[in-house]
Coordinates of C-alpha atoms in Angstrom, one line a residue:
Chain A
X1 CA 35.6 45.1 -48.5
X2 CA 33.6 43.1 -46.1
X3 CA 30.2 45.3 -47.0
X4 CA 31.2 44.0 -50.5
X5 CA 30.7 40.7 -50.1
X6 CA 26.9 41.0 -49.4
X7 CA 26.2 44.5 -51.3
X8 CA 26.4 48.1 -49.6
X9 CA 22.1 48.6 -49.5
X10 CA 21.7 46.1 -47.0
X11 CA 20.8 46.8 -43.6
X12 CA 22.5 45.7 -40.3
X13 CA 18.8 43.0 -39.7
X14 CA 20.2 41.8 -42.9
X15 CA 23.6 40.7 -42.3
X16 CA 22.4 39.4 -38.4
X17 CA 20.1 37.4 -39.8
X18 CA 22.6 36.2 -42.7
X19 CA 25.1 36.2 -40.1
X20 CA 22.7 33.6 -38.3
X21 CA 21.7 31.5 -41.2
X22 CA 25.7 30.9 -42.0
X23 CA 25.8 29.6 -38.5
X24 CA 22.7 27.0 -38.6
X25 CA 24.3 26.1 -41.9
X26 CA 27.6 25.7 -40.5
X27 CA 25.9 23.7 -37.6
X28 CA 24.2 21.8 -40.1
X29 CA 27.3 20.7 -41.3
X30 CA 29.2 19.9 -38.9
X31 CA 26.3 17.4 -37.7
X32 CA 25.9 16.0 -40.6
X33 CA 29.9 15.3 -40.6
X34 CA 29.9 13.9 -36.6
X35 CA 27.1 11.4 -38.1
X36 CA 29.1 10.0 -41.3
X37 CA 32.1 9.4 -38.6
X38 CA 29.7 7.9 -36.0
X39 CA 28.5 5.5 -38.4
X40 CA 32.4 4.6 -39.6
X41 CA 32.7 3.8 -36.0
X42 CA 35.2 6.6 -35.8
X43 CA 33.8 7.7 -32.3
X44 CA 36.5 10.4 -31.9
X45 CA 36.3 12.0 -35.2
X46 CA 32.3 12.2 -33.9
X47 CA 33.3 13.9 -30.7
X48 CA 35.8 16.8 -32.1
X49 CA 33.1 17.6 -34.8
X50 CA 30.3 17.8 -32.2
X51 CA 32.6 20.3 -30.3
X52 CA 33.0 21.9 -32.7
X53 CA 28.9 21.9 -33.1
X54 CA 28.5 22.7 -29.8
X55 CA 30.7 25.8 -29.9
X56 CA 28.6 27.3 -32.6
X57 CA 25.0 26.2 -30.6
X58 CA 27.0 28.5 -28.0
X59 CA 27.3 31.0 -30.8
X60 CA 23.9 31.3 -31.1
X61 CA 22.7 31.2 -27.8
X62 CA 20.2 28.3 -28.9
X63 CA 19.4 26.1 -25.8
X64 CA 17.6 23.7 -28.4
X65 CA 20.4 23.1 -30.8
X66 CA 23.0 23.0 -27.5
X67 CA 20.7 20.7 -26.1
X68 CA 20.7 18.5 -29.3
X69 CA 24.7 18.1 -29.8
X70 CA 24.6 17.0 -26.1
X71 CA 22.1 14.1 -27.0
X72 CA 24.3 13.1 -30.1
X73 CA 27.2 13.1 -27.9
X74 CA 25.8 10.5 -25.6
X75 CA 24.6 8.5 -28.9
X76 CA 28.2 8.6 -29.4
X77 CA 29.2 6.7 -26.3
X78 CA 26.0 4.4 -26.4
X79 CA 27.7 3.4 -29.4
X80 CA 31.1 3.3 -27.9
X81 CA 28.9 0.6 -24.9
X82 CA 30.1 3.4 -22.4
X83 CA 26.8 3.3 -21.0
X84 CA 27.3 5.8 -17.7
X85 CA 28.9 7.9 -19.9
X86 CA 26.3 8.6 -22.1
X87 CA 23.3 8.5 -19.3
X88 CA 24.9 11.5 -18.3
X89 CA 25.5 13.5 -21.5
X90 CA 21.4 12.4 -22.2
X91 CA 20.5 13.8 -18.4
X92 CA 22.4 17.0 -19.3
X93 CA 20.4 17.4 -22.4
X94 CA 17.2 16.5 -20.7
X95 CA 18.2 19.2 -18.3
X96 CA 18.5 21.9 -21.2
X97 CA 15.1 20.6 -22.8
X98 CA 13.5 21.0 -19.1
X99 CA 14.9 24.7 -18.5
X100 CA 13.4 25.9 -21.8
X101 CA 10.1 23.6 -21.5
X102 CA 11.3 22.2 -25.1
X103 CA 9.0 19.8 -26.1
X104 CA 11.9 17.2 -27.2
X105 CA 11.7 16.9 -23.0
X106 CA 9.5 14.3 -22.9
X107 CA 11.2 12.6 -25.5
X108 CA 14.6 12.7 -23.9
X109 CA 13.4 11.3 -20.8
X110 CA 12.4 8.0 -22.1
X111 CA 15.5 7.8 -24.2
X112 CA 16.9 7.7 -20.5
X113 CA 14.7 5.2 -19.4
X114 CA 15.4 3.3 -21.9
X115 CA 19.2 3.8 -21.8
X116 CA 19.1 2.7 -17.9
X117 CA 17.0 -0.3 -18.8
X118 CA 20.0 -1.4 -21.3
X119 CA 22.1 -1.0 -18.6
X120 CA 20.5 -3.2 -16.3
X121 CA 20.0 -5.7 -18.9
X122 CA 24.0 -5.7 -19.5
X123 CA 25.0 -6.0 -15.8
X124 CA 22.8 -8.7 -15.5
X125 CA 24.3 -10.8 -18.7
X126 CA 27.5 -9.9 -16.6
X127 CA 26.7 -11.8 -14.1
X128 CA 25.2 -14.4 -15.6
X129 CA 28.8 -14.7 -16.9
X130 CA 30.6 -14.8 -13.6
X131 CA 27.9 -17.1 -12.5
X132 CA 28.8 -19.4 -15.8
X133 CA 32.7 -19.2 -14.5
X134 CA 31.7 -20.2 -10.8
X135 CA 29.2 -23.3 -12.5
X136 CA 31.0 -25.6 -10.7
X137 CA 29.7 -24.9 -7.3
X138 CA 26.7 -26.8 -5.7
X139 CA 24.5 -25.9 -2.5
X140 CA 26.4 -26.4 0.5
X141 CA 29.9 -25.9 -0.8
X142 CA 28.7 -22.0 -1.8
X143 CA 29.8 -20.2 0.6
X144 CA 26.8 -17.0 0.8
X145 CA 27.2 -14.8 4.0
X146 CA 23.2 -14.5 4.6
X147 CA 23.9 -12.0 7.4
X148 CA 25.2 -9.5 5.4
X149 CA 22.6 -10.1 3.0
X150 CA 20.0 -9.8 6.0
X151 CA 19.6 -6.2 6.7
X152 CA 19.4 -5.1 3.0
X153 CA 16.3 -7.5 2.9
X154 CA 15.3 -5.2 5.9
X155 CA 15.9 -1.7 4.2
X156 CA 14.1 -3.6 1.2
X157 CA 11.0 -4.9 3.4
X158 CA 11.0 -1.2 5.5
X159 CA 10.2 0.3 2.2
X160 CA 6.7 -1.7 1.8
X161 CA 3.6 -0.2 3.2
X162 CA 2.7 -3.4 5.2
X163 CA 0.3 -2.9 8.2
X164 CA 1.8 -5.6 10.2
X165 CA 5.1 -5.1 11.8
X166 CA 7.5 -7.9 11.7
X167 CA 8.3 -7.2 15.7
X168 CA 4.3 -6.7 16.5
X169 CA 3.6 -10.9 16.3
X170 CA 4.3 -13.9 17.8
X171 CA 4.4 -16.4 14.8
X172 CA 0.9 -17.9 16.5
X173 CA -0.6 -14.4 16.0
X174 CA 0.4 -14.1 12.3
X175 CA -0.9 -17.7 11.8
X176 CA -4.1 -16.9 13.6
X177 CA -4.1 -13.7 11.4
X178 CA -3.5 -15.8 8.1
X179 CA -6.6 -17.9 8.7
X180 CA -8.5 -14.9 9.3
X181 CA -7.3 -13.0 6.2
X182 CA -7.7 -16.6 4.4
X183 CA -11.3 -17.2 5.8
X184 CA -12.8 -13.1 4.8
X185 CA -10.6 -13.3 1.4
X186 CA -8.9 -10.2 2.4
X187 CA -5.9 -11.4 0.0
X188 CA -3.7 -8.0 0.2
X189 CA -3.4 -9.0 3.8
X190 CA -2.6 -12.6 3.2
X191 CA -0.4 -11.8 1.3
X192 CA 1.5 -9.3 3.2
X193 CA 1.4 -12.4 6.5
X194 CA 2.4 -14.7 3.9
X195 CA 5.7 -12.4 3.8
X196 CA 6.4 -12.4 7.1
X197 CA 5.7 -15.4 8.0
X198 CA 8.4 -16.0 4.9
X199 CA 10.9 -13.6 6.1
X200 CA 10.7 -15.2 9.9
X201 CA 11.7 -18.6 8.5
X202 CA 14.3 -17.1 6.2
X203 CA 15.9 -15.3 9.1
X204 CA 15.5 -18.6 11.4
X205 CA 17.6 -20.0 7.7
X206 CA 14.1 -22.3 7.5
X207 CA 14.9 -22.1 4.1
X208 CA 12.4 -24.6 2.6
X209 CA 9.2 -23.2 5.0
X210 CA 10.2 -19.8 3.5
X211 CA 10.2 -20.6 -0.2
X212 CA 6.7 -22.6 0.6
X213 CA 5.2 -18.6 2.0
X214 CA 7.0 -16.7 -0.3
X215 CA 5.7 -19.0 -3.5
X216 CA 2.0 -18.1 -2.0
X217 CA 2.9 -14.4 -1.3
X218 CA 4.0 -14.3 -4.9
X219 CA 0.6 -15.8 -6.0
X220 CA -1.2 -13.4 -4.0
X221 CA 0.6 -10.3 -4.7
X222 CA 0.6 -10.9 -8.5
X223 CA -3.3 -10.8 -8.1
X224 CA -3.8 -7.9 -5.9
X225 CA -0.9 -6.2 -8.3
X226 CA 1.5 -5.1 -5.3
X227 CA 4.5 -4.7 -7.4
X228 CA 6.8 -3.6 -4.9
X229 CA 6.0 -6.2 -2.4
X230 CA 6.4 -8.9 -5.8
X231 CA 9.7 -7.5 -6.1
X232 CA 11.1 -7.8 -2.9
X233 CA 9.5 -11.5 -2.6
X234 CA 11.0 -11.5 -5.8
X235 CA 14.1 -11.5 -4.3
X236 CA 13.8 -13.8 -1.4
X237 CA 12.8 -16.5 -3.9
X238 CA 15.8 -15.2 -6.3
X239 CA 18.4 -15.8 -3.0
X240 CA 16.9 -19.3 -1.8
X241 CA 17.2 -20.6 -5.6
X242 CA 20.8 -19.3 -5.6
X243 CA 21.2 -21.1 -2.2
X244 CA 19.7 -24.6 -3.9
X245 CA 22.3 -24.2 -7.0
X246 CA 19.5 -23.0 -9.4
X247 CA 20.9 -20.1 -10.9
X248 CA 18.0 -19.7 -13.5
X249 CA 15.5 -20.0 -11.4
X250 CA 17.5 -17.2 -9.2
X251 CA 18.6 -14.5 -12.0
X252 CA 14.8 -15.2 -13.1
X253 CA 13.6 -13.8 -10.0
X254 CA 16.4 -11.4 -9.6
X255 CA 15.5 -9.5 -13.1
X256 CA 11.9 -10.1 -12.5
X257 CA 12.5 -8.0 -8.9
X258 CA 14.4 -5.1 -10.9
X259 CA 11.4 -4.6 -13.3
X260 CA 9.0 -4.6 -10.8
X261 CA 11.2 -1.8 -8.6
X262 CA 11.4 -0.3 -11.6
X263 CA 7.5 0.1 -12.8
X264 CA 7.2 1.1 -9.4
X265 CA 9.7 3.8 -10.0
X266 CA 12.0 3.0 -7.0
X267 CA 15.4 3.1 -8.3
X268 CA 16.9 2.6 -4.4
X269 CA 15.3 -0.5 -4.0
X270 CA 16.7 -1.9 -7.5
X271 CA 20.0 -0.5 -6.2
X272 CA 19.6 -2.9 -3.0
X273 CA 19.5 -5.5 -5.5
X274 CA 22.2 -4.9 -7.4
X275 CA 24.1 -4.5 -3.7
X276 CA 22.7 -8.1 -2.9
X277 CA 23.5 -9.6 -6.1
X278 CA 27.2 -8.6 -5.8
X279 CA 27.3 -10.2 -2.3
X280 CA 25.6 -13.5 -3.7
X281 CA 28.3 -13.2 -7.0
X282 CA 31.1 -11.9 -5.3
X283 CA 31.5 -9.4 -7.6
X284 CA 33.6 -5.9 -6.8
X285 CA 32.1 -2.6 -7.6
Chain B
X1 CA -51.3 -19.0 28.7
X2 CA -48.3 -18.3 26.3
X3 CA -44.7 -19.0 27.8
X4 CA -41.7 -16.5 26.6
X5 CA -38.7 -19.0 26.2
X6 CA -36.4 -16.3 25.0
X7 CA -34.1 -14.9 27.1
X8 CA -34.1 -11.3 26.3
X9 CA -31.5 -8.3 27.3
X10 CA -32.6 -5.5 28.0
X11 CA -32.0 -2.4 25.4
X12 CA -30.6 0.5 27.5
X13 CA -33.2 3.1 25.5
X14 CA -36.2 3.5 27.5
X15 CA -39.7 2.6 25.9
X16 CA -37.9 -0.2 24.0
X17 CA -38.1 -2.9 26.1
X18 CA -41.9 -1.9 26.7
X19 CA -42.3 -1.9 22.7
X20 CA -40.6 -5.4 22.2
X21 CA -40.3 -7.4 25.3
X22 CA -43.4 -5.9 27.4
X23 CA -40.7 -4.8 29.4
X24 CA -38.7 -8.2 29.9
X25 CA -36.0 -6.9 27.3
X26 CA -35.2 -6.1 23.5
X27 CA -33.0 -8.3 22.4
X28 CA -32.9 -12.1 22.2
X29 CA -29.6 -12.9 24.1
X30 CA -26.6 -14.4 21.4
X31 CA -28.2 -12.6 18.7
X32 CA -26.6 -9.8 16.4
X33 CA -29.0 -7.1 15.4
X34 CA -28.5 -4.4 13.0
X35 CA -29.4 -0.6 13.2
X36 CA -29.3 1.3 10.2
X37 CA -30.8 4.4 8.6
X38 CA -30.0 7.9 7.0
X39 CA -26.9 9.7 9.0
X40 CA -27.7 11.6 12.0
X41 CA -30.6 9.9 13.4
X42 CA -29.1 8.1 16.6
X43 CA -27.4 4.6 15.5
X44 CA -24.2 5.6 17.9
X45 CA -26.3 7.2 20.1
X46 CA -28.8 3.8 19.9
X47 CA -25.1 2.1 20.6
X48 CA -23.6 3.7 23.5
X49 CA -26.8 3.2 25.3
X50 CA -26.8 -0.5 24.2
X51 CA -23.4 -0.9 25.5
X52 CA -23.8 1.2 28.7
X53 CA -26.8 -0.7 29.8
X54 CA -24.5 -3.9 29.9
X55 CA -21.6 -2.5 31.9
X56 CA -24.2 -1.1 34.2
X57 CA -25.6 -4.7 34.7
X58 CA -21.4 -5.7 34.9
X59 CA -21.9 -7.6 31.3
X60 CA -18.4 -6.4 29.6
X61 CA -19.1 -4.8 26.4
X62 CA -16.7 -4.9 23.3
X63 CA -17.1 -1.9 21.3
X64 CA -15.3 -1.6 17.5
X65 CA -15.0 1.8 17.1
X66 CA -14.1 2.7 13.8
X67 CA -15.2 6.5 14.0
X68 CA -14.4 7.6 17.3
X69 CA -11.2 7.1 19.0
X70 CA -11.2 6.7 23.0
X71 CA -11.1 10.4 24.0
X72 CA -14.4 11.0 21.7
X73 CA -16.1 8.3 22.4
X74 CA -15.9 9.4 26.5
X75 CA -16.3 12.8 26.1
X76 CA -20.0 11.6 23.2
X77 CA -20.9 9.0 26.5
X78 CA -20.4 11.6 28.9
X79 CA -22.8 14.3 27.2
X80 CA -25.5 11.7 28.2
X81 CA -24.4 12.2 31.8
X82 CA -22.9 8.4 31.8
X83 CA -19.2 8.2 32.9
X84 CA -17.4 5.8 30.9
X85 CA -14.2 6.1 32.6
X86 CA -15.0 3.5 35.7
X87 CA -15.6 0.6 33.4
X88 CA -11.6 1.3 31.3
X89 CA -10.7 1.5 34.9
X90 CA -12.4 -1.8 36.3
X91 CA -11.6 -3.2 32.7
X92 CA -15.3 -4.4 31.7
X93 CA -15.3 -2.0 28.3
X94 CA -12.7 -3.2 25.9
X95 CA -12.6 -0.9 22.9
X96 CA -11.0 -1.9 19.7
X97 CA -10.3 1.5 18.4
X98 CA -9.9 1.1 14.3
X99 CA -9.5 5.0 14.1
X100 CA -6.9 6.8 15.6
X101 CA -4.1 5.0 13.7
X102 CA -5.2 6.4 10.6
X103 CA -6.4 9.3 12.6
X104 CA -2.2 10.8 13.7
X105 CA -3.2 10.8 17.3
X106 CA -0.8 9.6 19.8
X107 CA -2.4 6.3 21.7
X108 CA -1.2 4.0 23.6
X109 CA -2.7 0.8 23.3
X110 CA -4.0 -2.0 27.0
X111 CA -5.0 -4.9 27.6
X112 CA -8.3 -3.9 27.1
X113 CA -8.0 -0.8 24.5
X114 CA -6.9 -2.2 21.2
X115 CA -5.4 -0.6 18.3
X116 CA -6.3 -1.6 14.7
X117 CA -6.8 0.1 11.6
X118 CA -9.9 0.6 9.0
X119 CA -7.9 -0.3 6.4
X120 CA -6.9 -3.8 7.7
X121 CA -10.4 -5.5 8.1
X122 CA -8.0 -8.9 9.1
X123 CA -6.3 -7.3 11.8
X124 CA -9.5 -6.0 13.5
X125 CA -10.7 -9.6 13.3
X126 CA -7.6 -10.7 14.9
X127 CA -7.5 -8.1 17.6
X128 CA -11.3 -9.0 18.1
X129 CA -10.6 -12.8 19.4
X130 CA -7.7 -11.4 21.4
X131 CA -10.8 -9.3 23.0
X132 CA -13.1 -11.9 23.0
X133 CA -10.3 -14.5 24.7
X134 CA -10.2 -12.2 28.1
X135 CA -14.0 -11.1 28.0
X136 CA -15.0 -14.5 28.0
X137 CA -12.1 -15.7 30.4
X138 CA -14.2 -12.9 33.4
X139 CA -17.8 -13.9 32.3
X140 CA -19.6 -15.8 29.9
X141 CA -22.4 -13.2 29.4
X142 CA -21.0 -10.2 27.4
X143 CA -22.2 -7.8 24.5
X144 CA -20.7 -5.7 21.2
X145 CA -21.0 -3.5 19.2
X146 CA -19.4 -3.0 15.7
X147 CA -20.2 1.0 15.2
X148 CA -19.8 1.7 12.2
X149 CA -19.9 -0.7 8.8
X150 CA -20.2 2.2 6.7
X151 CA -17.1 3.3 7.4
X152 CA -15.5 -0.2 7.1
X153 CA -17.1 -0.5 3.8
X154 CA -15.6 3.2 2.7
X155 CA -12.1 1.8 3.0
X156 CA -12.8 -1.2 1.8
X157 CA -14.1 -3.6 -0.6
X158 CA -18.3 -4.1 0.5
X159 CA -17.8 -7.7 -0.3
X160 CA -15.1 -8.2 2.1
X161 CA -16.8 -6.2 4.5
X162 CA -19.8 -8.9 4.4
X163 CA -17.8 -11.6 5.0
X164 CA -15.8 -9.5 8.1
X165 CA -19.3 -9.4 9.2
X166 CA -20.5 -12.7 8.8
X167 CA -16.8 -14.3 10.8
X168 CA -17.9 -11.2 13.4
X169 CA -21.2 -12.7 14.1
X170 CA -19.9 -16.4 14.0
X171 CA -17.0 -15.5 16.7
X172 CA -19.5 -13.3 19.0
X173 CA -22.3 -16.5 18.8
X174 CA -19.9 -18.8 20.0
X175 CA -18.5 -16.8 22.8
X176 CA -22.0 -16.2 24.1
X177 CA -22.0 -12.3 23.1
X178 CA -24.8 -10.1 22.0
X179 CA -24.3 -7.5 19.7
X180 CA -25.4 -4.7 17.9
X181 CA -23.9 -3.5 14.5
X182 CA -24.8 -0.2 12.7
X183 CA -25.0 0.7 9.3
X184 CA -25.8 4.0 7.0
X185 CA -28.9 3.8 4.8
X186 CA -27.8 3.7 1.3
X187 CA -23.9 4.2 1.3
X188 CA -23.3 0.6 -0.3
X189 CA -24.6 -0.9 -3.1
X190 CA -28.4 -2.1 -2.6
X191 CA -27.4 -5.7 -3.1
X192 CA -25.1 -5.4 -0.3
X193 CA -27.2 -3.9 1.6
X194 CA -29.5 -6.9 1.3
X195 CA -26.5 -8.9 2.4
X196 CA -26.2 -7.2 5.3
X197 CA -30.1 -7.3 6.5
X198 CA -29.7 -11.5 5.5
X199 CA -26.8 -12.3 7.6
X200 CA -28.3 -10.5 11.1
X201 CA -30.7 -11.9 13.3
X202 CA -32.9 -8.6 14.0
X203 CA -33.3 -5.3 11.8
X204 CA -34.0 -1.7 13.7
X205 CA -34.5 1.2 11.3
X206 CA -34.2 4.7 12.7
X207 CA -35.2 7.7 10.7
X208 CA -34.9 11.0 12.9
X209 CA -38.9 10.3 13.5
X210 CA -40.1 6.5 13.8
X211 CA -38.1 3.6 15.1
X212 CA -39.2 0.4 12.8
X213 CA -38.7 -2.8 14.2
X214 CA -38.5 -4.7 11.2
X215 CA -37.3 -7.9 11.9
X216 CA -37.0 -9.4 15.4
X217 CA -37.0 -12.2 16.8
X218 CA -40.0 -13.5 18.9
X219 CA -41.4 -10.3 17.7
X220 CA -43.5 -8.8 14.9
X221 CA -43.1 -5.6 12.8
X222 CA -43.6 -2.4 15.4
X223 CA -43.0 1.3 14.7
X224 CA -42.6 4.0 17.4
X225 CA -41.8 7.6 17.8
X226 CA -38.5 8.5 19.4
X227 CA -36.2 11.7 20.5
X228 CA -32.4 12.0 21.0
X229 CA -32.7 13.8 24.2
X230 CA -30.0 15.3 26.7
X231 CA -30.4 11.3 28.0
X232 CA -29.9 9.5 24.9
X233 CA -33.1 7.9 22.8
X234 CA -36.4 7.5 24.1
X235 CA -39.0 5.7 22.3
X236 CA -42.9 7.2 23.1

């Protein structure tokens, strides 16, 4: 009966490779069906039908096409705002693209940059929300714990290739050394005294000398393009506006920091950000 | 009868003094002169001797290494027969070594053996007027060396390496020092290397062959034979 359906001459390649063009149909389909839902909105209608998708990618054995369900499943939670969610459904499809050197790789892995990038963009609003609750405060009667803000700027400064050790200098000696790098021009190393001349004062809570060498260091840094070191001055600047009451001025320098750490492809120091921020907003993880 | 105002120092490479000072010297004391030509034809050599001859006389000598570190530059001294050792002892050789940091080697830095780094032109300067503070705290006579630019200007930008040299020659003027610095024919742009030849008192060019005297002062344009030999330079 079966045989009938497809005529009795035909060889077992045939119905294989019928067999396998029912399934891409099929898979077809049941894409096509997961889309019309996830434009409705209907996010779980999406998800059973992409099962379902995914079952017959399975089927097939077709890395590729198991690869591609996984990405529409993390479209389906980008458009659901469940942003963790769907990083990790992309990263598992980037992994499948990887394994069988699918040229959609490449693609997949800026989708993820670009995903993270949203991310950080919505945490940030986030806390420009819980800083728009707390409006009320004003310097002095914010109550910011700087020593427990203190060693992350540590870990933060400990991951900048500086020459000049923090613990090396008497403040005399890194003036002495500022002139000299002022006199030859030798602005990479101005700039990198200018920071710890900076982070000395900040320590010693000199707020106002340290925003006077981090505003240089930023100057100098911008033209010698030492994006990390920008960063974390960055967020020096970003904590002593906070500490005035400007929170512009500080998220400013706060999201400039995380794009900097970012082109610089240092995920851990955007992280100590992110850690500093929620000490400075109070905000639980 | 011609009177020779200028106080000269002697050179430390025999036949030099002869060729320059009729014997009364090379070098006009607080000037900075500048040896240069292809690799290989005796500028460190040309140096240690420079620098030996003054802790022979007990003038301290600071030496920026920036190709050798310590243990290199005694054991390059001692195949001259010269024993460098007594003068880190007594203190009158202070070496600012810009090397071995880059270099991985385990040092340990002294009052008068100084660590810096090639890459940081600014903190060489800065461990240079910590040198020049206790040199000229002993004795107001002292001499340098800066051995070598070239490698200076491989790390870093030639430009900045001109001006490093000009503040080096300002700071050893004024603390009554006389120095030597040495530089590889050809290895920066020409226009620097005019730079460099403008900002130094005296020019000596060595070419394996000939030593050139060509610029000096109190002195005209001489050229002599020389040969490394198993007791440094000697000039026929």
């Amino acid at each position: 009966m079966i045989l009938d359906l497809f005529g009795r001459k035909r060889s077992l390649e045939d119905y294989i490779r019928r067999l396998q063009e029912l399934w891409e149909e099929e898979f077809d389909i049941l894409l096509s069906i997961a889309g019309y839902y996830l434009d409705k909105g209907e996010h779980e209608d999406a998800m059973e039908y992409l099962e379902k998708a995914f079952k017959v990618a399975v089927e097939m054995d077709d890395k590729e096409l198991e690869a591609l369900v996984l990405d529409s499943m993390g479209e389906v939670y980008l458009d659901k705002r469940e942003i963790d969610v769907a990083i990790e459904y992309f990263k598992e499809a980037f992994k499948i693209y990887s394994s069988i050197k699918s040229p959609n790789r490449e693609e997949m892995k800026e989708k993820i940059k670009e995903v993270e990038k949203m991310k950080e963009a919505i945490e940030m609003a986030k806390l420009h929300e819980k800083l728009g609750e707390t409006s009320t405060f004003r310097p002095g009667k914010f109550e910011v714990d700087i020593d427990k803000i203190v060693p992350k700027l540590r870990t933060l400064l400990g991951r900048l290739e500086s020459v000049y050790k923090p613990s090396e200098s008497s403040i005399e000696e890194l003036k002495e050394a500022l002139d000299i790098a002022a006199t030859i021009n030798d602005e990479s190393s101005e700039a990198s005294i200018l920071l710890i001349l900076g982070t000395r004062s900040f320590e010693d809570k000199n707020y106002d000398e340290a925003f006077n060498y981090f505003k240089r260091a930023e100057e100098l840094f911008s033209k010698t393009e030492d994006k990390m070191s920008l960063g974390t001055v960055n967020v020096f600047l970003g904590i002593i506006y906070f500490l005035r009451g400007n929170e512009e001025e500080a998220l400013e320098n706060f999201k400039n920091a995380i794009e900097l750490f970012r082109d610089s492809d240092d995920p851990k120091a955007s992280e100590i950000i992110r850690d500093i921020c929620r000490l400075l907003y109070r905000i639980k993880r | 009868m011609v009177i020779e105002l200028i106080v000269r120092i002697s050179s430390g490479i025999p036949g030099l003094d002869e060729l320059i000072g009729n014997g009364g010297g090379s070098f006009a004391e607080n000037t900075v002169t500048l040896i240069y030509g292809p690799p290989k034809v005796g500028k460190s050599v040309f140096s240690y001797q420079f620098a030996y001859e003054g802790l022979r006389n007990n003038e301290p000598c600071l030496y920026i290494s920036t190709d050798y570190g310590l243990k290199d530059m005694e054991r390059n001294i001692a195949n001259f027969g010269w024993n460098l050792n007594e003068y880190i002892e007594n203190e009158n050789f202070y070496l600012i070594d810009a090397i071995s940091t880059i270099s991985g080697g385990e040092v340990e830095s002294k009052p008068n053996y100084l660590l810096a780094s090639v890459h940081n032109p600014t903190d060489i300067m800065v461990k240079l007027g910590m040198a020049l503070r206790q040199i000229t705290s002993k004795l107001p006579r002292f001499r340098s060396v800066l051995d070598s630019l070239t490698t200076l200007m491989a790390f870093n930008d030639e430009v900045l390496i001109v001006r490093v040299l000009t503040i080096y020659i300002m700071r050893i003027k004024e603390s009554g020092g006389t120095a030597i610095v040495t530089y590889t024919e050809g290895s920066a742009d020409s226009k620097v290397e005019n730079m460099l030849k403008a900002i130094v008192d005296n020019i000596i060019h060595l070419d394996g062959e000939n030593l050139t005297i060509e610029a000096m002062i109190g002195s005209g344009k001489v050229r002599a034979p020389y040969n490394i030999t198993s007791k440094g330079i000697i000039v026929d």
